[in-house]
GROMACS .gro file of N, CA, C and O in nm:
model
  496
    1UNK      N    1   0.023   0.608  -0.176
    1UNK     CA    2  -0.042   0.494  -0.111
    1UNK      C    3  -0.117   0.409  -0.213
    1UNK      O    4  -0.107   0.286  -0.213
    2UNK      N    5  -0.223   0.505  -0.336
    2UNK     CA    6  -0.285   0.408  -0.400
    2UNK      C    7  -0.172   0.354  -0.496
    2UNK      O    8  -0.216   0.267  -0.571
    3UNK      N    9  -0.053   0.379  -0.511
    3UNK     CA   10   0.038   0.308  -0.636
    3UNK      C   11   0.095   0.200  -0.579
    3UNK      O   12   0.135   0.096  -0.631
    4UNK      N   13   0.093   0.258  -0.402
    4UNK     CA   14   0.211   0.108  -0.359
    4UNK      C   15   0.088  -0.026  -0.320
    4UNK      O   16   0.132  -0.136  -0.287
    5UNK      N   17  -0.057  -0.004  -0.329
    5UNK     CA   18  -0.135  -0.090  -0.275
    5UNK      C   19  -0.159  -0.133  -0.456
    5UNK      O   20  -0.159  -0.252  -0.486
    6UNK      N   21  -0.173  -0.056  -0.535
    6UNK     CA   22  -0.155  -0.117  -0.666
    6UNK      C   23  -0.061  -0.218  -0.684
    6UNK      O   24  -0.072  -0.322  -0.749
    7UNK      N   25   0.017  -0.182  -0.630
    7UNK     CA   26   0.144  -0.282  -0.663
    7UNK      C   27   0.119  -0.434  -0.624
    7UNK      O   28   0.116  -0.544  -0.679
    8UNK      N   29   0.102  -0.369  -0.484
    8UNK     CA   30   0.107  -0.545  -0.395
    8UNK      C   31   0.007  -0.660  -0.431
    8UNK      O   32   0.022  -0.783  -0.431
    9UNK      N   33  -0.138  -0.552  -0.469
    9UNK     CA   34  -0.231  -0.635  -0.555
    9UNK      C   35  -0.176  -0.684  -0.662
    9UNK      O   36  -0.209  -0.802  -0.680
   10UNK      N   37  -0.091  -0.631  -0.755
   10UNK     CA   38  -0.042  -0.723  -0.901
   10UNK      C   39   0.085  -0.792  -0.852
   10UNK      O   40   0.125  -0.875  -0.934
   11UNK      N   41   0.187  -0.778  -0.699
   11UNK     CA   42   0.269  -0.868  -0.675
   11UNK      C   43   0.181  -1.018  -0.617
   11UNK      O   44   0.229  -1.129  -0.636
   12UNK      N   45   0.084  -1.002  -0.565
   12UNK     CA   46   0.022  -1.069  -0.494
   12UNK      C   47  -0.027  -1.164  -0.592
   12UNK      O   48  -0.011  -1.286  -0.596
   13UNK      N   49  -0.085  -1.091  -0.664
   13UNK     CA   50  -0.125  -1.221  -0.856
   13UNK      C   51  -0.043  -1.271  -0.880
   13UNK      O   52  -0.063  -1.391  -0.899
   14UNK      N   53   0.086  -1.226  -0.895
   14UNK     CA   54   0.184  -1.288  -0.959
   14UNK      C   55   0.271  -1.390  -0.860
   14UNK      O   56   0.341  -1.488  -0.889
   15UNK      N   57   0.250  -1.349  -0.775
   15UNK     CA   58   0.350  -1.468  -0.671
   15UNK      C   59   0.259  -1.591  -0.619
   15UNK      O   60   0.295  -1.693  -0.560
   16UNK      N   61   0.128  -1.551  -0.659
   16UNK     CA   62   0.048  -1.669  -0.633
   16UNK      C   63   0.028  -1.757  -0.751
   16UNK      O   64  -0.014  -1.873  -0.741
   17UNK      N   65   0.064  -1.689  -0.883
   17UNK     CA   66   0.089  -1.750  -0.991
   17UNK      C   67   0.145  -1.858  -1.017
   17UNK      O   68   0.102  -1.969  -1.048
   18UNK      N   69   0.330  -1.777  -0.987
   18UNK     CA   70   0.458  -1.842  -0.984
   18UNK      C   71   0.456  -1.953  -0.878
   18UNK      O   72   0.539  -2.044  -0.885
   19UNK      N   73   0.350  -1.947  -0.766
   19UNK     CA   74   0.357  -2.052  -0.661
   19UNK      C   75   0.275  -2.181  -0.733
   19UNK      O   76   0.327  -2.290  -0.708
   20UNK      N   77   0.179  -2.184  -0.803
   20UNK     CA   78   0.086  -2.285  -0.879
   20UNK      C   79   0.176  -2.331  -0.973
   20UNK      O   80   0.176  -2.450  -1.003
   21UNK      N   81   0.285  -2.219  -1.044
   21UNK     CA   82   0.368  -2.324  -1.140
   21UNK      C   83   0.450  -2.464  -1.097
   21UNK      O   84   0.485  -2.559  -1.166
   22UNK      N   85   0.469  -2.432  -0.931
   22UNK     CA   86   0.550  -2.517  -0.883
   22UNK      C   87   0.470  -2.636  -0.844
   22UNK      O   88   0.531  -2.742  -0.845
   23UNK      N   89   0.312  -2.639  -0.800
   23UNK     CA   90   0.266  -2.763  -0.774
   23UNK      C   91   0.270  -2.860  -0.857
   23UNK      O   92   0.279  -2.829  -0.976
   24UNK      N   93   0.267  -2.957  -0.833
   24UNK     CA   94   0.297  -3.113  -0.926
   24UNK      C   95   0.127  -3.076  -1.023
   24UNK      O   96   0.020  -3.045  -0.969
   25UNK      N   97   0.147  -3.088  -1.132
   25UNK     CA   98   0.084  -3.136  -1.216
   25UNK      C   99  -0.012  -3.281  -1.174
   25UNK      O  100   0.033  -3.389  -1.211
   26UNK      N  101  -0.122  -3.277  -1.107
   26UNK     CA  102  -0.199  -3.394  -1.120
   26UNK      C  103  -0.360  -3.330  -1.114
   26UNK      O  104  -0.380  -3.214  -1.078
   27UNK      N  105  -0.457  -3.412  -1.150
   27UNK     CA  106  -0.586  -3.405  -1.147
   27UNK      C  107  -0.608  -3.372  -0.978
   27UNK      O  108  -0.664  -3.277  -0.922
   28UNK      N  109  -0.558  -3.458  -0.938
   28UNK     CA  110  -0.599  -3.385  -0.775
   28UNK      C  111  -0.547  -3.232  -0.728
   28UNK      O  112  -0.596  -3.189  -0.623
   29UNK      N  113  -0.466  -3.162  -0.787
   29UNK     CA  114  -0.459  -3.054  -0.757
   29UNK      C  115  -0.467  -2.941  -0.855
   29UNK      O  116  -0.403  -2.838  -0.838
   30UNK      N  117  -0.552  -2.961  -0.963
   30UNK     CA  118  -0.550  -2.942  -1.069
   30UNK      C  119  -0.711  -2.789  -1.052
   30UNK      O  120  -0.744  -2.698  -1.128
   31UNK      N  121  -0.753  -2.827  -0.946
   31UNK     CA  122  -0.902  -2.783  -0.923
   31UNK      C  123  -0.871  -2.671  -0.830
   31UNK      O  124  -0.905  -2.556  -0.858
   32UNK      N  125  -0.799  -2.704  -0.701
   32UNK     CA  126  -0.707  -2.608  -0.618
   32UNK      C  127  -0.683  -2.494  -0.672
   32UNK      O  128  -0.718  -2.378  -0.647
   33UNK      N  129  -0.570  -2.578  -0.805
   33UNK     CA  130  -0.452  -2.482  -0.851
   33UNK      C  131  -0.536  -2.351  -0.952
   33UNK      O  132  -0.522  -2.229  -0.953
   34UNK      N  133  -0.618  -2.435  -1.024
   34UNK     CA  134  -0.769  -2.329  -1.082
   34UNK      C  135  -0.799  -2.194  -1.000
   34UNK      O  136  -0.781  -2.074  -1.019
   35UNK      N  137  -0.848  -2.267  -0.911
   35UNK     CA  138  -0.926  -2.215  -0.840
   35UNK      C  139  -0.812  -2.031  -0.736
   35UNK      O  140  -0.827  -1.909  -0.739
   36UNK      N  141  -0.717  -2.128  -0.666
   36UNK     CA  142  -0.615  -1.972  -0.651
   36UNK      C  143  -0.571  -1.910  -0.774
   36UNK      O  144  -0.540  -1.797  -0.739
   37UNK      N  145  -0.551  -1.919  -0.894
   37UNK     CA  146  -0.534  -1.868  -0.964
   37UNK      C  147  -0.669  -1.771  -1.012
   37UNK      O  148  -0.657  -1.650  -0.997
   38UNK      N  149  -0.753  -1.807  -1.051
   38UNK     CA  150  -0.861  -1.718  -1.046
   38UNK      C  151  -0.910  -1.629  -0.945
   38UNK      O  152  -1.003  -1.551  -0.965
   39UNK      N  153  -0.861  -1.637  -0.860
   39UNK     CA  154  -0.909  -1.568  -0.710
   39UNK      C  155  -0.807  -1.485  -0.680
   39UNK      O  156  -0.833  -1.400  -0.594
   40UNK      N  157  -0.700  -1.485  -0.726
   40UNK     CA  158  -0.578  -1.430  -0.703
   40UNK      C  159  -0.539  -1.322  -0.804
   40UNK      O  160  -0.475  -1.219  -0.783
   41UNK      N  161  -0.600  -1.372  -0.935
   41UNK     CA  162  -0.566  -1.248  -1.038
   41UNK      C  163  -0.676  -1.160  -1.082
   41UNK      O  164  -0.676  -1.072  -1.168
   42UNK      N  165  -0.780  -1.210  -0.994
   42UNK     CA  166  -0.921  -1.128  -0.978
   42UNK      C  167  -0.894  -0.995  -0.895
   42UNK      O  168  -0.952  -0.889  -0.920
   43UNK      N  169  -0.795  -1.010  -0.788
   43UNK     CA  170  -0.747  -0.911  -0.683
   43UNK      C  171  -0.698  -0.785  -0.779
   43UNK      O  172  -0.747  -0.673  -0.785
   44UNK      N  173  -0.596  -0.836  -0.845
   44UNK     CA  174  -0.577  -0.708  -0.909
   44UNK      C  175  -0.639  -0.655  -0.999
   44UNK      O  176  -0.613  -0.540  -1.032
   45UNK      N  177  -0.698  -0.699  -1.034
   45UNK     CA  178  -0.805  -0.664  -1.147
   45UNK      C  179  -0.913  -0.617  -1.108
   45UNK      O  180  -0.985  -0.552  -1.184
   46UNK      N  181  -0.944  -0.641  -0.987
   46UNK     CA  182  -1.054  -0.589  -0.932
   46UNK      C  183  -1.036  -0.474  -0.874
   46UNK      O  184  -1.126  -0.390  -0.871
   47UNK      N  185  -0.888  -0.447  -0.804
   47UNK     CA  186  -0.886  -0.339  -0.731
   47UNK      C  187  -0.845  -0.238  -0.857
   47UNK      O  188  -0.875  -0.123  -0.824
   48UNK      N  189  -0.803  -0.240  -0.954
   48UNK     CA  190  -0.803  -0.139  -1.036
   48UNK      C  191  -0.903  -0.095  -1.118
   48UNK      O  192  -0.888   0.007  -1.184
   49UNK      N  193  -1.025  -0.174  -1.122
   49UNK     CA  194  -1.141  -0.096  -1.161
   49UNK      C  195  -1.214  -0.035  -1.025
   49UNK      O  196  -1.306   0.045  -1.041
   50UNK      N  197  -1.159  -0.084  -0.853
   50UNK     CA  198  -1.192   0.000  -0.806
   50UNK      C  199  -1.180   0.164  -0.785
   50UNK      O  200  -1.250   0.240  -0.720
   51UNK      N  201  -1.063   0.188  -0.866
   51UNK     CA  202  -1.015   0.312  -0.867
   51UNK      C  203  -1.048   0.390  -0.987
   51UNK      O  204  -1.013   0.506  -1.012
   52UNK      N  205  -1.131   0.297  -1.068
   52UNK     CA  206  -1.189   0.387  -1.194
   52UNK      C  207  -1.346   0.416  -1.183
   52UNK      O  208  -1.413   0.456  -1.278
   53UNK      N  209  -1.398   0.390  -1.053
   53UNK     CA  210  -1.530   0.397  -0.969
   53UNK      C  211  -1.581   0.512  -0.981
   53UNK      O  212  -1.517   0.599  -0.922
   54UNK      N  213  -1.702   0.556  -1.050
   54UNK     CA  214  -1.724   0.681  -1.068
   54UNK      C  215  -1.794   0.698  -0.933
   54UNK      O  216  -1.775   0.819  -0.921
   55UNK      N  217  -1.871   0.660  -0.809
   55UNK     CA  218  -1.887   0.711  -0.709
   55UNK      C  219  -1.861   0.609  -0.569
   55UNK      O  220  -1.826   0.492  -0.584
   56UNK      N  221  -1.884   0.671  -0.429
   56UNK     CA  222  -1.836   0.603  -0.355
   56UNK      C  223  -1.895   0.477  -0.329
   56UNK      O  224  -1.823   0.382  -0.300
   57UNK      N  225  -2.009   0.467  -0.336
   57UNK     CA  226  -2.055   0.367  -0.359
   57UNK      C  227  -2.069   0.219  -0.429
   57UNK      O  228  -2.116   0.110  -0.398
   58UNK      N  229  -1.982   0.299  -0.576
   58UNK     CA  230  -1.941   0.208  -0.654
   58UNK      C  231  -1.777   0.143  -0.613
   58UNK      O  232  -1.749   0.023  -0.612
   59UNK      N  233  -1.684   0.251  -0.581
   59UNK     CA  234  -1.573   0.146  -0.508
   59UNK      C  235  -1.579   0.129  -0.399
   59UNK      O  236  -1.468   0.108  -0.349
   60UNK      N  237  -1.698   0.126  -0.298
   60UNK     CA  238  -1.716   0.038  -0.170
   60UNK      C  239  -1.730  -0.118  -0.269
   60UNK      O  240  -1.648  -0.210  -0.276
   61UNK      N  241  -1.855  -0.104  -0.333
   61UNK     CA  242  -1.845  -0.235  -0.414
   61UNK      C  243  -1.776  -0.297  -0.493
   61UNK      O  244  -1.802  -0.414  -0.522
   62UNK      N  245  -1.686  -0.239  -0.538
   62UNK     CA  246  -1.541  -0.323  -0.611
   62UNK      C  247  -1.454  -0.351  -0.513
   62UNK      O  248  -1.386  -0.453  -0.520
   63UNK      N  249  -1.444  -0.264  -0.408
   63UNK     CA  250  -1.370  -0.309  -0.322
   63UNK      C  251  -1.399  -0.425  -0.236
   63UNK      O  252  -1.304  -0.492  -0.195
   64UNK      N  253  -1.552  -0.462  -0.196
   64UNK     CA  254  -1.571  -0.563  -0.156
   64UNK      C  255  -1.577  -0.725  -0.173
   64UNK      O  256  -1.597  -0.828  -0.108
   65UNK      N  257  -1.535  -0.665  -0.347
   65UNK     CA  258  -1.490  -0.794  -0.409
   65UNK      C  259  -1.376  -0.855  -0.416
   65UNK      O  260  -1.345  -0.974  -0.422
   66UNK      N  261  -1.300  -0.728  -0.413
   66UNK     CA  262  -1.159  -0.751  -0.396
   66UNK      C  263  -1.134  -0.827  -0.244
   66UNK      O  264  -1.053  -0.918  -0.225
   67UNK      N  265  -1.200  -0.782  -0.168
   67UNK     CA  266  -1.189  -0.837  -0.054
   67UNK      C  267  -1.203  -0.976  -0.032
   67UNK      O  268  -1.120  -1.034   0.038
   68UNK      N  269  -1.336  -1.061  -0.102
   68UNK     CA  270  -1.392  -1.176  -0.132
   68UNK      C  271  -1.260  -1.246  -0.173
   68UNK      O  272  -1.191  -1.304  -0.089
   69UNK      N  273  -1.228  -1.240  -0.299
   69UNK     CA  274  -1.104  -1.269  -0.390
   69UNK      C  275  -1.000  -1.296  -0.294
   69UNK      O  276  -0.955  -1.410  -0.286
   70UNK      N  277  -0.955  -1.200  -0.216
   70UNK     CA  278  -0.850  -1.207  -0.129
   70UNK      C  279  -0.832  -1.326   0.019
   70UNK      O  280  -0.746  -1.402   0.065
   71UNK      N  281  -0.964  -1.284   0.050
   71UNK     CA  282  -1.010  -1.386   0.132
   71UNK      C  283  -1.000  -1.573   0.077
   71UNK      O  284  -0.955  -1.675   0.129
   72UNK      N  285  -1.069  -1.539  -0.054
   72UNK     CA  286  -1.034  -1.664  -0.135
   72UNK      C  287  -0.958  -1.745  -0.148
   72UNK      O  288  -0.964  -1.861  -0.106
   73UNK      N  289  -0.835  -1.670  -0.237
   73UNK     CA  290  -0.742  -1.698  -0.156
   73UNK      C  291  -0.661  -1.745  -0.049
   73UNK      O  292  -0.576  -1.834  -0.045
   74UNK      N  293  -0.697  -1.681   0.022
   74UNK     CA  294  -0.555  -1.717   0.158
   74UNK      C  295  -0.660  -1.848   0.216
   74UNK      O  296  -0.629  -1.904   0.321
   75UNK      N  297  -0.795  -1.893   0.134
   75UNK     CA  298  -0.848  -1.989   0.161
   75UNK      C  299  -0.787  -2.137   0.106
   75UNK      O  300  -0.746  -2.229   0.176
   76UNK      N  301  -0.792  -2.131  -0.013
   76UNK     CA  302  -0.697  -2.152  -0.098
   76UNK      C  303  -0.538  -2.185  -0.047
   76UNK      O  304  -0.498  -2.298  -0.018
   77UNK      N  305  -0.452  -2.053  -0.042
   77UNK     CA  306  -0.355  -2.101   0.055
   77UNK      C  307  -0.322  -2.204   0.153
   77UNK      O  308  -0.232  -2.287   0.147
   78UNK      N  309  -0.422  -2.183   0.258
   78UNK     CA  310  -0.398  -2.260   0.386
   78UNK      C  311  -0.458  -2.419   0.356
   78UNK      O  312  -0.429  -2.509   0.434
   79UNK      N  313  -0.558  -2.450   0.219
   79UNK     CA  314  -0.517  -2.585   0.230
   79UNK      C  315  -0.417  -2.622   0.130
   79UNK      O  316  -0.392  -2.742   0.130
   80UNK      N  317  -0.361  -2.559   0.055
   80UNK     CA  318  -0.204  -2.601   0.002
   80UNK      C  319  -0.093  -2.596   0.157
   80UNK      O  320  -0.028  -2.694   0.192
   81UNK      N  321  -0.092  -2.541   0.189
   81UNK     CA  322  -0.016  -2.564   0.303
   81UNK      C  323  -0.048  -2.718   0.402
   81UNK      O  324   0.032  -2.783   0.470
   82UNK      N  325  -0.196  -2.744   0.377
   82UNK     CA  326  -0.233  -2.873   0.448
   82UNK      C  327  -0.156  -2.998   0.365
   82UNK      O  328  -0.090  -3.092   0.410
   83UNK      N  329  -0.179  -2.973   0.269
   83UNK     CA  330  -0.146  -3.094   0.177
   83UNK      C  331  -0.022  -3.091   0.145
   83UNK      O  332   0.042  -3.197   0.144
   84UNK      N  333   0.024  -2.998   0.120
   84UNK     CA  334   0.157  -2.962   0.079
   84UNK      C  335   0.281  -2.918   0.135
   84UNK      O  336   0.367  -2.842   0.090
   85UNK      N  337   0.270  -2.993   0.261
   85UNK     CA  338   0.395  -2.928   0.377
   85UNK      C  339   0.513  -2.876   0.304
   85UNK      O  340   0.566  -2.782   0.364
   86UNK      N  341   0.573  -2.910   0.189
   86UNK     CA  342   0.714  -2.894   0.183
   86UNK      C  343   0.683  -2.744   0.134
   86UNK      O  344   0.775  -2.662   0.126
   87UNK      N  345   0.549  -2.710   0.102
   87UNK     CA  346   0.581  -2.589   0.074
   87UNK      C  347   0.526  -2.485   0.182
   87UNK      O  348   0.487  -2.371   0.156
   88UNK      N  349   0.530  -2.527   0.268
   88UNK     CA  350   0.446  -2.435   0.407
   88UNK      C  351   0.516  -2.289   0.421
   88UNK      O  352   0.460  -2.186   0.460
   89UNK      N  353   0.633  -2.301   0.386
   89UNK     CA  354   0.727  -2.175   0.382
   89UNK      C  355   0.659  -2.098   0.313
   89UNK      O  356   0.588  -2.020   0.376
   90UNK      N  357   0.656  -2.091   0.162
   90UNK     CA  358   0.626  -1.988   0.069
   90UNK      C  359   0.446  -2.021   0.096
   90UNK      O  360   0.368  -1.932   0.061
   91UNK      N  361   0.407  -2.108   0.137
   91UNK     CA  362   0.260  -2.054   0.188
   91UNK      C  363   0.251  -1.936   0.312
   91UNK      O  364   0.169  -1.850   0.279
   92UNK      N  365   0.279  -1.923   0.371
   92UNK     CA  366   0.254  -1.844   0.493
   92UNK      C  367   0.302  -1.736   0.490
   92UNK      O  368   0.288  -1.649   0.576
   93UNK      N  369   0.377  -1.725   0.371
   93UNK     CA  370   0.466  -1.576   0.325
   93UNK      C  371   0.327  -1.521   0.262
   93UNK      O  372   0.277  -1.417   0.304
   94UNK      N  373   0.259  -1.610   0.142
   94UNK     CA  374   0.161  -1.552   0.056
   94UNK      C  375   0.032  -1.524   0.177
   94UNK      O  376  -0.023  -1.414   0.165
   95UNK      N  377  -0.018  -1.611   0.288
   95UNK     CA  378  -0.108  -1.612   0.322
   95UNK      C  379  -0.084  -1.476   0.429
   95UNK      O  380  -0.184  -1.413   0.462
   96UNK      N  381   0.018  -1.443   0.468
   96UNK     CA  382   0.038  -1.318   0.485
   96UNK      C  383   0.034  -1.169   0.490
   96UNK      O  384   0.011  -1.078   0.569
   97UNK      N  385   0.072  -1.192   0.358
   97UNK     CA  386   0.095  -1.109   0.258
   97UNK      C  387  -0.085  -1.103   0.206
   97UNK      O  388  -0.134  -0.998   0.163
   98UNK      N  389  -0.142  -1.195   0.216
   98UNK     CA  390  -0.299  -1.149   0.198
   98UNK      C  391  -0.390  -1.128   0.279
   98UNK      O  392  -0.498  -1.090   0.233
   99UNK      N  393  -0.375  -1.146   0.414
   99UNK     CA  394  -0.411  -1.127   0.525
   99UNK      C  395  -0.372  -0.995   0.525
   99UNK      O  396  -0.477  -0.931   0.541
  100UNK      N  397  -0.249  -0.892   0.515
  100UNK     CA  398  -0.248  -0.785   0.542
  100UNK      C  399  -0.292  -0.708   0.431
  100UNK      O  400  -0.312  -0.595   0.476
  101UNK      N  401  -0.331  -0.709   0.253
  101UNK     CA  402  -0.414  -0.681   0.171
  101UNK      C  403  -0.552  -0.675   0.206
  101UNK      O  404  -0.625  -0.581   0.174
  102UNK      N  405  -0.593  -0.785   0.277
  102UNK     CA  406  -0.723  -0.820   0.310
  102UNK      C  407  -0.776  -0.720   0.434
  102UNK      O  408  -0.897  -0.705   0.452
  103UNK      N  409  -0.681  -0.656   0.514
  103UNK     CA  410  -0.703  -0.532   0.607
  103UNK      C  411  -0.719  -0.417   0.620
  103UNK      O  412  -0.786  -0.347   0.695
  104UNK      N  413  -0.589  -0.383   0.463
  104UNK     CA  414  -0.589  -0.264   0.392
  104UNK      C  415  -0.725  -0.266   0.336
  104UNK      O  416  -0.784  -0.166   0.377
  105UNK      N  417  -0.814  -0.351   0.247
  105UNK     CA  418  -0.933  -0.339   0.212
  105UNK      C  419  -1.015  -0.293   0.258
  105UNK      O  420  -1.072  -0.188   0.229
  106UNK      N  421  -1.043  -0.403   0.377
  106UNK     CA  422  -1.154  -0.394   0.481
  106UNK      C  423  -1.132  -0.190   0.516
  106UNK      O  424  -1.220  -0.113   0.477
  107UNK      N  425  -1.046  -0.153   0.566
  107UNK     CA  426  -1.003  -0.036   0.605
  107UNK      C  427  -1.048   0.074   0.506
  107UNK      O  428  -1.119   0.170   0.538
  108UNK      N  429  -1.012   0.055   0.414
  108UNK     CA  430  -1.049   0.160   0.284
  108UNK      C  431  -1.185   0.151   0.243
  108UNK      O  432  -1.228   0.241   0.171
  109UNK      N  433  -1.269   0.044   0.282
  109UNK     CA  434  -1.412  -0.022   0.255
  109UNK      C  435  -1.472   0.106   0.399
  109UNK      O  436  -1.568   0.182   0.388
  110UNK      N  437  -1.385   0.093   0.515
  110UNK     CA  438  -1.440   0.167   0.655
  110UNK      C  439  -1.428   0.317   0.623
  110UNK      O  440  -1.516   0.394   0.660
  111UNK      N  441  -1.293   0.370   0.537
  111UNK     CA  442  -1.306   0.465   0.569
  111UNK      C  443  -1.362   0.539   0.451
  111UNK      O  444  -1.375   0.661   0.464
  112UNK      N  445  -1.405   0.467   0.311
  112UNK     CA  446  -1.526   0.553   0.211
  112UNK      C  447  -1.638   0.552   0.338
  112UNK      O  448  -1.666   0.652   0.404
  113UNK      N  449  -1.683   0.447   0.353
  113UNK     CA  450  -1.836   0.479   0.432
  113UNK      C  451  -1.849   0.552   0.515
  113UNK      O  452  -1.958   0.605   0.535
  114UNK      N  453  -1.700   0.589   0.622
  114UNK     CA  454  -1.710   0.745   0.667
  114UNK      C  455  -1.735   0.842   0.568
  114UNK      O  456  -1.835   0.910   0.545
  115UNK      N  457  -1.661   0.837   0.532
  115UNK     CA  458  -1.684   0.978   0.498
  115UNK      C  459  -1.835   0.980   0.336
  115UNK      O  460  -1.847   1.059   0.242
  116UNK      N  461  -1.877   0.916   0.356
  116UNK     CA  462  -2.033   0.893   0.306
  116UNK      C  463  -2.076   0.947   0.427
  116UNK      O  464  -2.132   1.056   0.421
  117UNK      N  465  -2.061   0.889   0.548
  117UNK     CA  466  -2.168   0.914   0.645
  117UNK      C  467  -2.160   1.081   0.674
  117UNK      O  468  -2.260   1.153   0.675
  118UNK      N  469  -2.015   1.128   0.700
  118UNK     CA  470  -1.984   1.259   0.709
  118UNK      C  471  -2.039   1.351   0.603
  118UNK      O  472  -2.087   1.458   0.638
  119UNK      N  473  -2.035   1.316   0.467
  119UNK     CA  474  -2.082   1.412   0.374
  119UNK      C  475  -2.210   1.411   0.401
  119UNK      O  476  -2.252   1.526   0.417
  120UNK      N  477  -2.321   1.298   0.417
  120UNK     CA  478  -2.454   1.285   0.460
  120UNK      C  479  -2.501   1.387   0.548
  120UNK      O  480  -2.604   1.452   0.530
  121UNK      N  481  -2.407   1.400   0.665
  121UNK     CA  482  -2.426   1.485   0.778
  121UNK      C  483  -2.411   1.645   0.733
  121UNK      O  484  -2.496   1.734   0.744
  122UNK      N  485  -2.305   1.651   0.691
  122UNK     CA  486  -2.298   1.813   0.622
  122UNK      C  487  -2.376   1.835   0.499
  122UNK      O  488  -2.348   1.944   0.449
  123UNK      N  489  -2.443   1.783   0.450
  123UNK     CA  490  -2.573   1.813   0.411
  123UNK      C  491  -2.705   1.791   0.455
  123UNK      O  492  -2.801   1.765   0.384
  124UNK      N  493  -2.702   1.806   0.603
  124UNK     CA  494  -2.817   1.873   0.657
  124UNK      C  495  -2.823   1.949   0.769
  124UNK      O  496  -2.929   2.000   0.803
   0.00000   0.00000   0.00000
């Protein structure tokens, strides 16, 4: 599970990459195109120092960045899709595709803090 969610985080960088190569080159989208790109290759990068987290606490908090990032993103996304109808297709594939990253997170964010709360409990 953690190799195939590894994955999708560094497919997810990279196809949001390859999607910015395709926008037109101008100053008006120049800030956009910045901007998902940094937010997008933060994901994987972030979620793999979540897994080098020496306690739970510490990858609740990498993970919640990753989450941010992701969110970012598919923020990102949906106004390239405003502006950019012809590419609404390969937007809604990516915004997708980070929407269901963005669940897996949230989820793995729910279920460290169980079991924080559970270890809490069996020690007393």
């Amino acid at each position: 599970m953690k190799t195939e969610l590894l994955n999708r985080t560094k497919r997810f960088a990279m196809d949001c990459w390859h999607f910015c190569l395709k926008i037109p080159k101008s100053r008006e989208y120049n800030a956009f195109v910045n901007q998902l790109i940094r937010s997008s290759s933060s994901v994987g990068a972030n979620y793999r120092a979540s897994q080098r987290a020496k306690s739970t606490a510490d990858f609740i908090n990498k993970l919640k960045i990753v989450e941010e990032e992701v969110d970012e993103s598919v923020y990102w996304l949906e106004i390239f899709g405003e502006i950019l109808p012809e590419y609404s297709k390969e937007v809604e594939i990516l915004k997708n595709e980070g929407k269901e990253l963005l669940a897996i997170t949230v989820a793995s964010i729910n279920t460290a803090r169980r079991n924080i709360k559970n270890e809490d409990r069996r020690k007393t």
